Structure formats: structure tokens, C-alpha cells
PDB file of C-alpha atoms in Angstrom:
ATOM      1  CA  UNK A   1       0.000   0.000   0.000  1.00  0.00           C
ATOM      2  CA  UNK A   2       2.879   2.378   0.754  1.00  0.00           C
ATOM      3  CA  UNK A   3       4.285   1.855  -2.746  1.00  0.00           C
ATOM      4  CA  UNK A   4       0.889   2.691  -4.214  1.00  0.00           C
ATOM      5  CA  UNK A   5       0.593   5.859  -2.133  1.00  0.00           C
ATOM      6  CA  UNK A   6       4.012   6.933  -3.374  1.00  0.00           C
ATOM      7  CA  UNK A   7       2.981   6.435  -7.007  1.00  0.00           C
ATOM      8  CA  UNK A   8      -0.005   8.718  -6.657  1.00  0.00           C
ATOM      9  CA  UNK A   9       2.148  11.675  -5.704  1.00  0.00           C
ATOM     10  CA  UNK A  10       4.765  11.281  -8.472  1.00  0.00           C
ATOM     11  CA  UNK A  11       2.850  13.052 -11.237  1.00  0.00           C
ATOM     12  CA  UNK A  12      -0.645  13.484 -12.545  1.00  0.00           C
ATOM     13  CA  UNK A  13      -2.317  10.275 -13.560  1.00  0.00           C
ATOM     14  CA  UNK A  14      -4.455  10.374 -16.673  1.00  0.00           C
ATOM     15  CA  UNK A  15      -7.868   8.727 -17.042  1.00  0.00           C
ATOM     16  CA  UNK A  16      -7.960   5.862 -19.516  1.00  0.00           C
ATOM     17  CA  UNK A  17     -10.635   6.055 -22.186  1.00  0.00           C
ATOM     18  CA  UNK A  18     -11.474   2.358 -22.376  1.00  0.00           C
ATOM     19  CA  UNK A  19     -12.201   0.973 -25.838  1.00  0.00           C
ATOM     20  CA  UNK A  20     -15.018  -1.442 -24.950  1.00  0.00           C
ATOM     21  CA  UNK A  21     -15.015  -2.896 -28.491  1.00  0.00           C
ATOM     22  CA  UNK A  22     -11.439  -4.171 -28.088  1.00  0.00           C
ATOM     23  CA  UNK A  23     -11.590  -4.920 -24.346  1.00  0.00           C
ATOM     24  CA  UNK A  24     -13.058  -8.052 -22.798  1.00  0.00           C
ATOM     25  CA  UNK A  25     -13.772  -9.753 -19.491  1.00  0.00           C
ATOM     26  CA  UNK A  26     -14.483 -13.500 -19.322  1.00  0.00           C
ATOM     27  CA  UNK A  27     -15.197 -16.021 -16.574  1.00  0.00           C
ATOM     28  CA  UNK A  28     -13.926 -19.602 -17.076  1.00  0.00           C
ATOM     29  CA  UNK A  29     -16.135 -22.189 -15.366  1.00  0.00           C
ATOM     30  CA  UNK A  30     -15.367 -25.900 -15.184  1.00  0.00           C
ATOM     31  CA  UNK A  31     -18.057 -28.460 -14.491  1.00  0.00           C
ATOM     32  CA  UNK A  32     -18.426 -32.220 -14.528  1.00  0.00           C
ATOM     33  CA  UNK A  33     -20.269 -31.779 -17.815  1.00  0.00           C
ATOM     34  CA  UNK A  34     -20.670 -28.645 -19.907  1.00  0.00           C
ATOM     35  CA  UNK A  35     -17.789 -26.359 -18.880  1.00  0.00           C
ATOM     36  CA  UNK A  36     -18.146 -22.882 -20.355  1.00  0.00           C
ATOM     37  CA  UNK A  37     -16.795 -19.358 -20.614  1.00  0.00           C
ATOM     38  CA  UNK A  38     -19.100 -16.551 -19.542  1.00  0.00           C
ATOM     39  CA  UNK A  39     -18.562 -13.270 -21.365  1.00  0.00           C
ATOM     40  CA  UNK A  40     -19.464  -9.837 -20.121  1.00  0.00           C
ATOM     41  CA  UNK A  41     -21.232  -7.864 -22.801  1.00  0.00           C
ATOM     42  CA  UNK A  42     -21.366  -4.715 -20.650  1.00  0.00           C
ATOM     43  CA  UNK A  43     -19.291  -3.406 -17.741  1.00  0.00           C
ATOM     44  CA  UNK A  44     -17.751  -0.211 -16.428  1.00  0.00           C
ATOM     45  CA  UNK A  45     -13.989   0.255 -16.077  1.00  0.00           C
ATOM     46  CA  UNK A  46     -12.586   3.454 -14.600  1.00  0.00           C
ATOM     47  CA  UNK A  47      -8.782   3.476 -14.709  1.00  0.00           C
ATOM     48  CA  UNK A  48      -6.260   6.248 -14.022  1.00  0.00           C
ATOM     49  CA  UNK A  49      -2.862   5.478 -15.575  1.00  0.00           C
ATOM     50  CA  UNK A  50       0.530   6.787 -14.482  1.00  0.00           C
ATOM     51  CA  UNK A  51       3.027   6.747 -17.382  1.00  0.00           C
ATOM     52  CA  UNK A  52       6.002   7.466 -15.076  1.00  0.00           C
ATOM     53  CA  UNK A  53       5.424   4.224 -13.132  1.00  0.00           C
ATOM     54  CA  UNK A  54       3.891   2.213 -16.015  1.00  0.00           C
ATOM     55  CA  UNK A  55       1.009   1.278 -13.701  1.00  0.00           C
ATOM     56  CA  UNK A  56      -2.578   2.290 -13.148  1.00  0.00           C
ATOM     57  CA  UNK A  57      -2.838   4.168  -9.851  1.00  0.00           C
ATOM     58  CA  UNK A  58      -6.599   3.922  -9.552  1.00  0.00           C
ATOM     59  CA  UNK A  59      -9.008   1.419 -10.996  1.00  0.00           C
ATOM     60  CA  UNK A  60     -12.557   0.225 -10.452  1.00  0.00           C
ATOM     61  CA  UNK A  61     -14.256  -2.382 -12.604  1.00  0.00           C
ATOM     62  CA  UNK A  62     -17.893  -3.268 -12.009  1.00  0.00           C
ATOM     63  CA  UNK A  63     -20.647  -5.131 -13.782  1.00  0.00           C
ATOM     64  CA  UNK A  64     -24.211  -6.287 -13.399  1.00  0.00           C
ATOM     65  CA  UNK A  65     -24.494 -10.094 -13.367  1.00  0.00           C
ATOM     66  CA  UNK A  66     -27.361  -9.948 -15.890  1.00  0.00           C
ATOM     67  CA  UNK A  67     -24.689  -8.837 -18.403  1.00  0.00           C
ATOM     68  CA  UNK A  68     -22.647 -12.054 -17.917  1.00  0.00           C
ATOM     69  CA  UNK A  69     -23.674 -14.329 -20.797  1.00  0.00           C
ATOM     70  CA  UNK A  70     -22.845 -18.047 -20.834  1.00  0.00           C
ATOM     71  CA  UNK A  71     -24.313 -18.917 -24.219  1.00  0.00           C
ATOM     72  CA  UNK A  72     -27.387 -20.575 -22.688  1.00  0.00           C
ATOM     73  CA  UNK A  73     -30.259 -18.339 -21.505  1.00  0.00           C
ATOM     74  CA  UNK A  74     -31.589 -21.027 -19.119  1.00  0.00           C
ATOM     75  CA  UNK A  75     -28.153 -21.327 -17.475  1.00  0.00           C
ATOM     76  CA  UNK A  76     -27.948 -17.521 -17.212  1.00  0.00           C
ATOM     77  CA  UNK A  77     -31.328 -17.461 -15.421  1.00  0.00           C
ATOM     78  CA  UNK A  78     -30.203 -20.224 -13.014  1.00  0.00           C
ATOM     79  CA  UNK A  79     -26.981 -18.307 -12.319  1.00  0.00           C
ATOM     80  CA  UNK A  80     -28.960 -15.206 -11.351  1.00  0.00           C
ATOM     81  CA  UNK A  81     -31.096 -17.244  -8.938  1.00  0.00           C
ATOM     82  CA  UNK A  82     -27.985 -18.846  -7.410  1.00  0.00           C
ATOM     83  CA  UNK A  83     -26.411 -15.383  -6.952  1.00  0.00           C
ATOM     84  CA  UNK A  84     -29.556 -14.037  -5.236  1.00  0.00           C
ATOM     85  CA  UNK A  85     -29.548 -11.429  -7.977  1.00  0.00           C
ATOM     86  CA  UNK A  86     -32.361  -9.313  -6.496  1.00  0.00           C
ATOM     87  CA  UNK A  87     -30.221  -8.599  -3.425  1.00  0.00           C
ATOM     88  CA  UNK A  88     -26.742  -8.761  -5.006  1.00  0.00           C
ATOM     89  CA  UNK A  89     -26.875  -7.709  -8.660  1.00  0.00           C
ATOM     90  CA  UNK A  90     -23.305  -6.468  -9.113  1.00  0.00           C
ATOM     91  CA  UNK A  91     -19.647  -7.402  -8.756  1.00  0.00           C
ATOM     92  CA  UNK A  92     -16.899  -4.819  -8.232  1.00  0.00           C
ATOM     93  CA  UNK A  93     -13.103  -4.833  -8.146  1.00  0.00           C
ATOM     94  CA  UNK A  94     -11.296  -1.831  -6.662  1.00  0.00           C
ATOM     95  CA  UNK A  95      -7.506  -1.507  -6.998  1.00  0.00           C
ATOM     96  CA  UNK A  96      -5.682  -0.764  -3.724  1.00  0.00           C
ATOM     97  CA  UNK A  97      -2.055  -0.988  -4.876  1.00  0.00           C
ATOM     98  CA  UNK A  98       0.694  -3.069  -6.425  1.00  0.00           C
ATOM     99  CA  UNK A  99       3.206  -5.655  -5.306  1.00  0.00           C
ATOM    100  CA  UNK A 100       6.194  -6.880  -7.286  1.00  0.00           C
ATOM    101  CA  UNK A 101       6.807 -10.660  -7.335  1.00  0.00           C
ATOM    102  CA  UNK A 102      10.002 -11.150  -9.332  1.00  0.00           C
ATOM    103  CA  UNK A 103       9.157  -9.681 -12.740  1.00  0.00           C
ATOM    104  CA  UNK A 104       5.402 -10.006 -12.194  1.00  0.00           C
ATOM    105  CA  UNK A 105       3.209  -7.075 -11.217  1.00  0.00           C
ATOM    106  CA  UNK A 106       0.504  -8.166  -8.789  1.00  0.00           C
ATOM    107  CA  UNK A 107      -2.553  -5.939  -8.557  1.00  0.00           C
ATOM    108  CA  UNK A 108      -3.891  -5.787  -4.995  1.00  0.00           C
ATOM    109  CA  UNK A 109      -7.495  -4.940  -4.379  1.00  0.00           C
ATOM    110  CA  UNK A 110     -10.925  -5.826  -3.125  1.00  0.00           C
ATOM    111  CA  UNK A 111     -13.388  -7.988  -5.033  1.00  0.00           C
ATOM    112  CA  UNK A 112     -17.021  -7.770  -3.962  1.00  0.00           C
ATOM    113  CA  UNK A 113     -19.441 -10.494  -5.038  1.00  0.00           C
ATOM    114  CA  UNK A 114     -22.740 -11.483  -3.430  1.00  0.00           C
ATOM    115  CA  UNK A 115     -22.323  -8.648  -0.927  1.00  0.00           C
ATOM    116  CA  UNK A 116     -19.024 -10.099   0.369  1.00  0.00           C
ATOM    117  CA  UNK A 117     -15.760  -8.149  -0.013  1.00  0.00           C
ATOM    118  CA  UNK A 118     -12.486 -10.112  -0.201  1.00  0.00           C
ATOM    119  CA  UNK A 119      -8.916  -8.936  -0.689  1.00  0.00           C
ATOM    120  CA  UNK A 120      -7.342 -10.525  -3.763  1.00  0.00           C
ATOM    121  CA  UNK A 121      -4.138 -10.239  -5.732  1.00  0.00           C
ATOM    122  CA  UNK A 122      -3.723 -11.040  -9.389  1.00  0.00           C
ATOM    123  CA  UNK A 123      -0.926 -11.017 -11.947  1.00  0.00           C
ATOM    124  CA  UNK A 124      -1.290  -8.196 -14.461  1.00  0.00           C
ATOM    125  CA  UNK A 125       0.689  -7.396 -17.588  1.00  0.00           C
ATOM    126  CA  UNK A 126       0.739  -3.753 -18.634  1.00  0.00           C
ATOM    127  CA  UNK A 127       1.986  -2.415 -21.943  1.00  0.00           C
ATOM    128  CA  UNK A 128       1.801   1.165 -23.009  1.00  0.00           C
ATOM    129  CA  UNK A 129       3.188   3.197 -25.837  1.00  0.00           C
ATOM    130  CA  UNK A 130       2.682   6.852 -25.065  1.00  0.00           C
ATOM    131  CA  UNK A 131      -0.999   7.129 -24.298  1.00  0.00           C
ATOM    132  CA  UNK A 132      -2.020   3.705 -25.670  1.00  0.00           C
ATOM    133  CA  UNK A 133      -2.521   1.123 -22.917  1.00  0.00           C
ATOM    134  CA  UNK A 134      -3.112  -2.659 -22.844  1.00  0.00           C
ATOM    135  CA  UNK A 135      -3.831  -4.124 -19.412  1.00  0.00           C
ATOM    136  CA  UNK A 136      -4.188  -7.912 -19.203  1.00  0.00           C
ATOM    137  CA  UNK A 137      -4.604 -10.177 -16.207  1.00  0.00           C
ATOM    138  CA  UNK A 138      -6.449 -12.922 -14.459  1.00  0.00           C
ATOM    139  CA  UNK A 139      -7.919 -13.542 -11.044  1.00  0.00           C
ATOM    140  CA  UNK A 140      -8.515 -16.994  -9.641  1.00  0.00           C
ATOM    141  CA  UNK A 141     -10.838 -17.450  -6.693  1.00  0.00           C
ATOM    142  CA  UNK A 142     -13.275 -19.825  -5.010  1.00  0.00           C
ATOM    143  CA  UNK A 143     -16.899 -18.668  -5.238  1.00  0.00           C
ATOM    144  CA  UNK A 144     -17.605 -20.288  -1.842  1.00  0.00           C
ATOM    145  CA  UNK A 145     -15.438 -17.536  -0.284  1.00  0.00           C
ATOM    146  CA  UNK A 146     -18.282 -15.164  -1.221  1.00  0.00           C
ATOM    147  CA  UNK A 147     -20.911 -17.148   0.707  1.00  0.00           C
ATOM    148  CA  UNK A 148     -22.174 -18.883  -2.417  1.00  0.00           C
ATOM    149  CA  UNK A 149     -23.107 -22.565  -2.174  1.00  0.00           C
ATOM    150  CA  UNK A 150     -21.405 -25.251  -4.238  1.00  0.00           C
ATOM    151  CA  UNK A 151     -23.488 -25.979  -7.316  1.00  0.00           C
ATOM    152  CA  UNK A 152     -24.692 -29.582  -7.656  1.00  0.00           C
ATOM    153  CA  UNK A 153     -27.233 -31.011 -10.075  1.00  0.00           C
ATOM    154  CA  UNK A 154     -28.570 -34.557  -9.895  1.00  0.00           C
ATOM    155  CA  UNK A 155     -26.019 -35.416  -7.154  1.00  0.00           C
ATOM    156  CA  UNK A 156     -23.216 -36.163  -9.640  1.00  0.00           C
ATOM    157  CA  UNK A 157     -22.913 -32.995 -11.705  1.00  0.00           C
ATOM    158  CA  UNK A 158     -20.811 -30.372  -9.982  1.00  0.00           C
ATOM    159  CA  UNK A 159     -19.627 -26.896 -10.928  1.00  0.00           C
ATOM    160  CA  UNK A 160     -16.032 -26.488  -9.769  1.00  0.00           C
ATOM    161  CA  UNK A 161     -15.976 -23.690  -7.169  1.00  0.00           C
ATOM    162  CA  UNK A 162     -12.625 -22.431  -8.499  1.00  0.00           C
ATOM    163  CA  UNK A 163     -13.258 -19.778 -11.141  1.00  0.00           C
ATOM    164  CA  UNK A 164     -10.863 -17.811 -13.300  1.00  0.00           C
ATOM    165  CA  UNK A 165     -11.671 -14.312 -14.507  1.00  0.00           C
ATOM    166  CA  UNK A 166      -9.537 -13.072 -17.393  1.00  0.00           C
ATOM    167  CA  UNK A 167      -9.520  -9.527 -18.660  1.00  0.00           C
ATOM    168  CA  UNK A 168      -7.946  -7.407 -21.353  1.00  0.00           C
ATOM    169  CA  UNK A 169      -8.536  -3.661 -21.191  1.00  0.00           C
ATOM    170  CA  UNK A 170      -7.494  -1.497 -24.111  1.00  0.00           C
ATOM    171  CA  UNK A 171      -7.592   2.265 -24.035  1.00  0.00           C
ATOM    172  CA  UNK A 172      -5.969   5.617 -24.525  1.00  0.00           C
ATOM    173  CA  UNK A 173      -5.150   8.447 -22.186  1.00  0.00           C
ATOM    174  CA  UNK A 174      -6.257  11.956 -23.246  1.00  0.00           C
ATOM    175  CA  UNK A 175      -2.865  12.857 -24.803  1.00  0.00           C
ATOM    176  CA  UNK A 176      -3.119   9.884 -27.174  1.00  0.00           C
ATOM    177  CA  UNK A 177      -6.759  10.683 -27.988  1.00  0.00           C
ATOM    178  CA  UNK A 178      -5.920  14.349 -28.702  1.00  0.00           C
ATOM    179  CA  UNK A 179      -3.111  13.394 -31.106  1.00  0.00           C
ATOM    180  CA  UNK A 180      -5.429  11.304 -33.335  1.00  0.00           C
TER     181      UNK A 180
END
């Protein structure tokens, strides 16, 4: 956290204008039968980038679970029931700072799902050329940590509680947008 606080004061961070057409967020789900990848077709990403440190200094990503599509409308409806969607419609990640692990940047932050907030860390790769940014990473977690029950159907079919969220955010800071 101290390293993050130091980054904020170095120079002015610039807001990233996320290109939602090129960006994506997916959730990999493994099951006894019928594993799938859920894709978000709508989400909000607010990111402030710091070119001097090559890292975002502020970031919040949130989405409404109704925008997570698995390719099967019936499965999507069951997922919303399982999530208690009426009471907990959204998921949010808020960046708190960075940690270096060898050559890997680990984003530190809070993930809130089903009304439960958990601290997580995830490897993130960041590339930028002037004001053009590509931010890629993945977060692995156990949905039971968010007070969600293990999913079983017909006693033998199980959805693995270990999920992987992958993301790729593409965008430009105002200087890059102005030079177009």
C-alpha cells in the first residue's frame, strides 16, 4: 500500500478512455459436464494510468451479473437465482495498490461479489506506448469464499468452485486521444 501511495504523488495520472469494443472480461467455469466461458457484454472500467510508473494508480471495474452471458439463456437465469440477484446484482473490483513478485506485477485490491468483499491479488501485464494502454490479467478465486453454495445437479454434476476471470482492457489516455 505504501508503494501505491508513493505512485499517486509522483505526477498526474491520466484517465484511460477504455475501448469497450477491443476490451473483454471472461469467466472460465469448469463443471463435470458442460464447462463454459461466460462473457461480459457490458461493464464499467474506470482506470487512471501513471506513465512514469507504467502502472494504473486507480481502478474500479464493475458489472451487473445480468450482463454475464454463458451462451445458454436457461443457465444464465439459473446463475442469477444462485447469486440471489435481487439482493446482489453487481460485482466490483477496486484496486488498492501493487506488489512486485520477481518480474510479475501483482494488482492488490478488493473484489465484492454477493455482498461479500475479499482482498485478492492477481498477476497483471501492462503495456503502453505513449498514451495507448493494454492491461491484461487474471484472477482466480473460489466462489464459496463469497458465501455462495457449491453448485450440484442430480447429485453427480458439480460446478467447480474455483473460477478464473480473465480480462484485457485497451484504451488511450487523453494525450493519445488528442493526437489522433
